């Protein structure tokens, strides 16, 4: 099955309308119709939006297969405990985790932090 076929199969199975998908990814319904009639795959710039619209992974849109990710029991415990906290407590805990790991939080919630830059040390005499 091609990407195009998969997209229109998802539309049919979900009972959703082309105009809703078009609005979600920022194209005209005419563009979607063209993809369908010509069997053209959507451009790479639309794949993430399409996946988001159908609540599937980009992998599924591209390959038709969902990757299975396993989470250890310890990780599940950390996540469930984190989700039991209030939002201010979550923010505090995340900040503390970044600080202890020497990481700088990213602007995007799902991104991993970057290693904190080493502080610049200036050695010299003043005066």
mmCIF file of C-alpha atoms in Angstrom:
data_model
loop_
_atom_site.group_PDB
_atom_site.id
_atom_site.type_symbol
_atom_site.label_atom_id
_atom_site.label_comp_id
_atom_site.label_asym_id
_atom_site.label_seq_id
_atom_site.Cartn_x
_atom_site.Cartn_y
_atom_site.Cartn_z
ATOM 1 C CA UNK A 1 0.000 0.000 0.000
ATOM 2 C CA UNK A 2 1.354 3.437 -0.896
ATOM 3 C CA UNK A 3 1.358 6.406 1.457
ATOM 4 C CA UNK A 4 -1.461 7.944 -0.566
ATOM 5 C CA UNK A 5 -3.539 4.759 -0.352
ATOM 6 C CA UNK A 6 -2.876 4.542 3.389
ATOM 7 C CA UNK A 7 -4.023 8.144 3.951
ATOM 8 C CA UNK A 8 -7.282 7.616 2.087
ATOM 9 C CA UNK A 9 -7.803 4.230 3.726
ATOM 10 C CA UNK A 10 -7.472 5.929 7.123
ATOM 11 C CA UNK A 11 -9.942 8.596 6.035
ATOM 12 C CA UNK A 12 -12.459 5.935 5.006
ATOM 13 C CA UNK A 13 -12.008 3.754 8.090
ATOM 14 C CA UNK A 14 -12.257 6.715 10.469
ATOM 15 C CA UNK A 15 -15.287 8.097 8.632
ATOM 16 C CA UNK A 16 -13.580 11.471 8.480
ATOM 17 C CA UNK A 17 -13.897 14.083 5.789
ATOM 18 C CA UNK A 18 -11.231 15.221 3.325
ATOM 19 C CA UNK A 19 -11.958 18.856 4.131
ATOM 20 C CA UNK A 20 -11.042 18.269 7.787
ATOM 21 C CA UNK A 21 -7.725 16.681 6.830
ATOM 22 C CA UNK A 22 -7.046 19.438 4.288
ATOM 23 C CA UNK A 23 -7.688 22.132 6.899
ATOM 24 C CA UNK A 24 -5.509 20.322 9.440
ATOM 25 C CA UNK A 25 -2.470 20.120 7.164
ATOM 26 C CA UNK A 26 -3.019 23.443 5.393
ATOM 27 C CA UNK A 27 -3.848 22.356 1.859
ATOM 28 C CA UNK A 28 -6.938 22.706 -0.299
ATOM 29 C CA UNK A 29 -9.392 19.864 -0.781
ATOM 30 C CA UNK A 30 -8.452 20.082 -4.458
ATOM 31 C CA UNK A 31 -4.875 19.142 -3.519
ATOM 32 C CA UNK A 32 -6.134 16.086 -1.632
ATOM 33 C CA UNK A 33 -8.323 15.115 -4.573
ATOM 34 C CA UNK A 34 -5.321 15.413 -6.876
ATOM 35 C CA UNK A 35 -3.267 13.164 -4.602
ATOM 36 C CA UNK A 36 -6.066 10.612 -4.658
ATOM 37 C CA UNK A 37 -6.823 10.638 -8.398
ATOM 38 C CA UNK A 38 -3.172 10.626 -9.436
ATOM 39 C CA UNK A 39 -2.040 8.315 -6.653
ATOM 40 C CA UNK A 40 0.518 10.927 -5.661
ATOM 41 C CA UNK A 41 2.104 10.666 -2.244
ATOM 42 C CA UNK A 42 1.877 13.811 -0.105
ATOM 43 C CA UNK A 43 5.054 15.828 0.270
ATOM 44 C CA UNK A 44 7.332 15.223 3.227
ATOM 45 C CA UNK A 45 6.219 18.515 4.777
ATOM 46 C CA UNK A 46 2.689 17.094 5.252
ATOM 47 C CA UNK A 47 3.504 13.684 6.739
ATOM 48 C CA UNK A 48 3.760 14.781 10.397
ATOM 49 C CA UNK A 49 0.489 16.715 10.139
ATOM 50 C CA UNK A 50 -1.272 13.752 8.559
ATOM 51 C CA UNK A 51 0.027 11.456 11.309
ATOM 52 C CA UNK A 52 -1.185 13.947 13.914
ATOM 53 C CA UNK A 53 -4.623 14.161 12.285
ATOM 54 C CA UNK A 54 -5.092 10.388 12.495
ATOM 55 C CA UNK A 55 -3.291 10.005 15.862
ATOM 56 C CA UNK A 56 -0.814 7.547 14.381
ATOM 57 C CA UNK A 57 2.960 7.655 14.099
ATOM 58 C CA UNK A 58 4.862 9.038 11.145
ATOM 59 C CA UNK A 59 6.256 5.503 10.796
ATOM 60 C CA UNK A 60 2.734 4.215 10.246
ATOM 61 C CA UNK A 61 2.008 6.784 7.537
ATOM 62 C CA UNK A 62 5.291 5.952 5.781
ATOM 63 C CA UNK A 63 5.437 2.173 6.211
ATOM 64 C CA UNK A 64 2.086 0.964 7.476
ATOM 65 C CA UNK A 65 3.752 -0.410 10.598
ATOM 66 C CA UNK A 66 3.718 0.957 14.122
ATOM 67 C CA UNK A 67 6.940 0.487 16.038
ATOM 68 C CA UNK A 68 6.480 -1.178 19.380
ATOM 69 C CA UNK A 69 8.266 0.562 22.200
ATOM 70 C CA UNK A 70 8.723 -1.106 25.533
ATOM 71 C CA UNK A 71 8.832 0.757 28.800
ATOM 72 C CA UNK A 72 10.442 -0.828 31.815
ATOM 73 C CA UNK A 73 8.411 -1.194 35.014
ATOM 74 C CA UNK A 74 10.711 1.343 36.699
ATOM 75 C CA UNK A 75 10.051 3.876 33.918
ATOM 76 C CA UNK A 76 6.304 3.245 34.187
ATOM 77 C CA UNK A 77 6.493 3.916 37.924
ATOM 78 C CA UNK A 78 8.362 7.194 37.369
ATOM 79 C CA UNK A 79 5.819 8.310 34.757
ATOM 80 C CA UNK A 80 2.771 7.415 36.827
ATOM 81 C CA UNK A 81 4.239 9.181 39.870
ATOM 82 C CA UNK A 82 5.069 12.246 37.751
ATOM 83 C CA UNK A 83 1.508 12.369 36.362
ATOM 84 C CA UNK A 84 0.089 12.181 39.896
ATOM 85 C CA UNK A 85 1.816 15.490 40.744
ATOM 86 C CA UNK A 86 0.309 18.941 40.278
ATOM 87 C CA UNK A 87 1.629 21.003 37.352
ATOM 88 C CA UNK A 88 3.808 23.220 39.607
ATOM 89 C CA UNK A 89 5.289 20.091 41.215
ATOM 90 C CA UNK A 90 5.969 18.606 37.761
ATOM 91 C CA UNK A 91 7.784 21.774 36.685
ATOM 92 C CA UNK A 92 9.867 21.738 39.865
ATOM 93 C CA UNK A 93 10.756 18.041 39.498
ATOM 94 C CA UNK A 94 11.743 18.460 35.839
ATOM 95 C CA UNK A 95 13.930 21.426 36.711
ATOM 96 C CA UNK A 96 15.596 19.455 39.473
ATOM 97 C CA UNK A 97 16.189 16.490 37.160
ATOM 98 C CA UNK A 98 17.770 18.716 34.508
ATOM 99 C CA UNK A 99 19.930 20.416 37.140
ATOM 100 C CA UNK A 100 21.177 17.142 38.610
ATOM 101 C CA UNK A 101 21.864 15.671 35.163
ATOM 102 C CA UNK A 102 23.721 18.795 34.072
ATOM 103 C CA UNK A 103 21.266 19.337 31.237
ATOM 104 C CA UNK A 104 19.612 22.469 29.911
ATOM 105 C CA UNK A 105 15.861 22.107 29.341
ATOM 106 C CA UNK A 106 14.757 22.532 25.740
ATOM 107 C CA UNK A 107 11.943 24.847 24.652
ATOM 108 C CA UNK A 108 9.836 21.928 23.401
ATOM 109 C CA UNK A 109 8.259 19.666 26.012
ATOM 110 C CA UNK A 110 9.080 16.379 24.269
ATOM 111 C CA UNK A 111 12.667 17.134 23.336
ATOM 112 C CA UNK A 112 15.583 15.897 25.369
ATOM 113 C CA UNK A 113 17.709 18.509 27.033
ATOM 114 C CA UNK A 114 21.200 19.392 25.921
ATOM 115 C CA UNK A 115 24.273 19.034 28.058
ATOM 116 C CA UNK A 116 24.882 22.258 29.925
ATOM 117 C CA UNK A 117 27.843 24.262 28.699
ATOM 118 C CA UNK A 118 30.854 24.239 30.947
ATOM 119 C CA UNK A 119 31.144 27.552 32.776
ATOM 120 C CA UNK A 120 33.863 29.800 31.476
ATOM 121 C CA UNK A 121 36.652 30.225 33.961
ATOM 122 C CA UNK A 122 38.799 33.294 33.746
ATOM 123 C CA UNK A 123 42.181 33.109 35.375
ATOM 124 C CA UNK A 124 44.130 36.271 35.640
ATOM 125 C CA UNK A 125 44.891 39.148 37.885
ATOM 126 C CA UNK A 126 42.502 41.980 38.371
ATOM 127 C CA UNK A 127 43.889 45.405 38.372
#
